[in-house]
Amino acid sequence: MNKEYLERGKLKVGILSRGTAWLDTGTFASLMQAGEFVQVIEERQGLKIGCIEEIAYRMGFITAERLREIATPLVESGYGSYLLKQIR
């Protein structure tokens, strides 16, 4: 099947930058491994992976005040506390 994409000029290939991890989750076992990987990275680095609110704030799509509004009701879950720590 991939050969068909290549022959039609529809296959696009790119090199992933350093620090990028490709997690194939096509099986139950690989899905579990991906979940464990994310958990370990978050715990060891103290960062959230795929935290859309943090990304929006850092890219200037939302203000510090808006991030605070989003985070405040979530403080008890720990997620809100994490978001509040991102405010400069």
PDB file of C-alpha atoms in Angstrom:
ATOM      1  CA  MET A   1       0.000   0.000   0.000  1.00  0.00           C
ATOM      2  CA  ASN A   2       2.796   2.482   0.828  1.00  0.00           C
ATOM      3  CA  LYS A   3       4.300   1.806  -2.575  1.00  0.00           C
ATOM      4  CA  GLU A   4       1.111   3.087  -4.162  1.00  0.00           C
ATOM      5  CA  TYR A   5       1.442   6.375  -2.271  1.00  0.00           C
ATOM      6  CA  LEU A   6       5.089   6.635  -3.309  1.00  0.00           C
ATOM      7  CA  GLU A   7       4.301   5.955  -6.951  1.00  0.00           C
ATOM      8  CA  ARG A   8       1.522   8.571  -6.967  1.00  0.00           C
ATOM      9  CA  GLY A   9       3.784  11.134  -5.280  1.00  0.00           C
ATOM     10  CA  LYS A  10       1.536  11.275  -2.223  1.00  0.00           C
ATOM     11  CA  LEU A  11       3.977   9.880   0.336  1.00  0.00           C
ATOM     12  CA  LYS A  12       5.619  12.555   2.444  1.00  0.00           C
ATOM     13  CA  VAL A  13       8.617  11.824   4.622  1.00  0.00           C
ATOM     14  CA  GLY A  14      10.170  14.035   7.248  1.00  0.00           C
ATOM     15  CA  ILE A  15      12.919  13.787   9.791  1.00  0.00           C
ATOM     16  CA  LEU A  16      11.772  14.186  13.378  1.00  0.00           C
ATOM     17  CA  SER A  17      13.743  16.667  15.429  1.00  0.00           C
ATOM     18  CA  ARG A  18      15.915  15.663  18.365  1.00  0.00           C
ATOM     19  CA  GLY A  19      13.911  14.859  21.463  1.00  0.00           C
ATOM     20  CA  THR A  20      10.886  13.706  19.459  1.00  0.00           C
ATOM     21  CA  ALA A  21       9.492  10.279  20.228  1.00  0.00           C
ATOM     22  CA  TRP A  22       7.306   8.329  17.819  1.00  0.00           C
ATOM     23  CA  LEU A  23       4.877   6.168  19.779  1.00  0.00           C
ATOM     24  CA  ASP A  24       3.107   3.552  17.666  1.00  0.00           C
ATOM     25  CA  THR A  25      -0.036   2.504  19.512  1.00  0.00           C
ATOM     26  CA  GLY A  26      -1.427  -0.052  17.102  1.00  0.00           C
ATOM     27  CA  THR A  27      -1.628  -2.835  19.665  1.00  0.00           C
ATOM     28  CA  PHE A  28      -2.801  -3.012  23.248  1.00  0.00           C
ATOM     29  CA  ALA A  29       0.754  -3.693  24.428  1.00  0.00           C
ATOM     30  CA  SER A  30       2.205  -0.737  22.508  1.00  0.00           C
ATOM     31  CA  LEU A  31      -0.589   1.519  23.806  1.00  0.00           C
ATOM     32  CA  MET A  32       0.296   0.543  27.364  1.00  0.00           C
ATOM     33  CA  GLN A  33       3.995   1.155  26.674  1.00  0.00           C
ATOM     34  CA  ALA A  34       3.222   4.604  25.274  1.00  0.00           C
ATOM     35  CA  GLY A  35       1.200   5.459  28.374  1.00  0.00           C
ATOM     36  CA  GLU A  36       4.033   4.353  30.636  1.00  0.00           C
ATOM     37  CA  PHE A  37       6.519   6.376  28.582  1.00  0.00           C
ATOM     38  CA  VAL A  38       4.438   9.539  28.925  1.00  0.00           C
ATOM     39  CA  GLN A  39       4.027   8.954  32.659  1.00  0.00           C
ATOM     40  CA  VAL A  40       7.776   8.501  33.197  1.00  0.00           C
ATOM     41  CA  ILE A  41       8.699  11.597  31.166  1.00  0.00           C
ATOM     42  CA  GLU A  42       6.152  13.750  32.986  1.00  0.00           C
ATOM     43  CA  GLU A  43       7.262  12.536  36.405  1.00  0.00           C
ATOM     44  CA  ARG A  44      10.995  12.855  35.758  1.00  0.00           C
ATOM     45  CA  GLN A  45      10.938  16.172  33.930  1.00  0.00           C
ATOM     46  CA  GLY A  46       8.074  17.803  35.806  1.00  0.00           C
ATOM     47  CA  LEU A  47       6.471  18.791  32.493  1.00  0.00           C
ATOM     48  CA  LYS A  48       3.155  17.827  30.961  1.00  0.00           C
ATOM     49  CA  ILE A  49       3.104  16.302  27.493  1.00  0.00           C
ATOM     50  CA  GLY A  50       0.455  17.773  25.208  1.00  0.00           C
ATOM     51  CA  CYS A  51      -0.820  20.361  27.688  1.00  0.00           C
ATOM     52  CA  ILE A  52      -2.938  22.452  25.332  1.00  0.00           C
ATOM     53  CA  GLU A  53      -3.524  25.268  27.819  1.00  0.00           C
ATOM     54  CA  GLU A  54       0.203  25.636  28.479  1.00  0.00           C
ATOM     55  CA  ILE A  55       0.933  25.672  24.751  1.00  0.00           C
ATOM     56  CA  ALA A  56      -1.778  28.279  24.110  1.00  0.00           C
ATOM     57  CA  TYR A  57      -0.357  30.478  26.869  1.00  0.00           C
ATOM     58  CA  ARG A  58       3.274  30.162  25.749  1.00  0.00           C
ATOM     59  CA  MET A  59       2.315  30.940  22.143  1.00  0.00           C
ATOM     60  CA  GLY A  60       0.329  34.013  23.196  1.00  0.00           C
ATOM     61  CA  PHE A  61      -3.099  32.679  22.255  1.00  0.00           C
ATOM     62  CA  ILE A  62      -4.377  33.172  25.811  1.00  0.00           C
ATOM     63  CA  THR A  63      -3.333  35.615  28.521  1.00  0.00           C
ATOM     64  CA  ALA A  64      -2.000  34.835  31.978  1.00  0.00           C
ATOM     65  CA  GLU A  65      -5.367  35.902  33.383  1.00  0.00           C
ATOM     66  CA  ARG A  66      -7.221  33.466  31.087  1.00  0.00           C
ATOM     67  CA  LEU A  67      -4.847  30.663  32.043  1.00  0.00           C
ATOM     68  CA  ARG A  68      -5.503  31.474  35.713  1.00  0.00           C
ATOM     69  CA  GLU A  69      -9.276  31.300  35.071  1.00  0.00           C
ATOM     70  CA  ILE A  70      -8.891  27.890  33.438  1.00  0.00           C
ATOM     71  CA  ALA A  71      -6.538  26.556  36.107  1.00  0.00           C
ATOM     72  CA  THR A  72      -8.256  27.712  39.290  1.00  0.00           C
ATOM     73  CA  PRO A  73     -11.161  25.197  39.277  1.00  0.00           C
ATOM     74  CA  LEU A  74      -8.649  22.409  38.530  1.00  0.00           C
ATOM     75  CA  VAL A  75      -6.203  23.123  41.364  1.00  0.00           C
ATOM     76  CA  GLU A  76      -7.242  20.141  43.478  1.00  0.00           C
ATOM     77  CA  SER A  77      -6.573  17.738  40.612  1.00  0.00           C
ATOM     78  CA  GLY A  78      -2.943  18.829  40.383  1.00  0.00           C
ATOM     79  CA  TYR A  79      -3.399  19.805  36.751  1.00  0.00           C
ATOM     80  CA  GLY A  80      -4.557  23.262  37.752  1.00  0.00           C
ATOM     81  CA  SER A  81      -1.580  23.676  40.059  1.00  0.00           C
ATOM     82  CA  TYR A  82       0.703  22.762  37.185  1.00  0.00           C
ATOM     83  CA  LEU A  83      -0.948  25.374  34.964  1.00  0.00           C
ATOM     84  CA  LEU A  84      -0.628  28.077  37.609  1.00  0.00           C
ATOM     85  CA  LYS A  85       3.094  27.378  37.899  1.00  0.00           C
ATOM     86  CA  GLN A  86       3.467  28.156  34.185  1.00  0.00           C
ATOM     87  CA  ILE A  87       2.397  31.770  34.629  1.00  0.00           C
ATOM     88  CA  ARG A  88       5.427  34.056  34.460  1.00  0.00           C
TER      89      ARG A  88
END
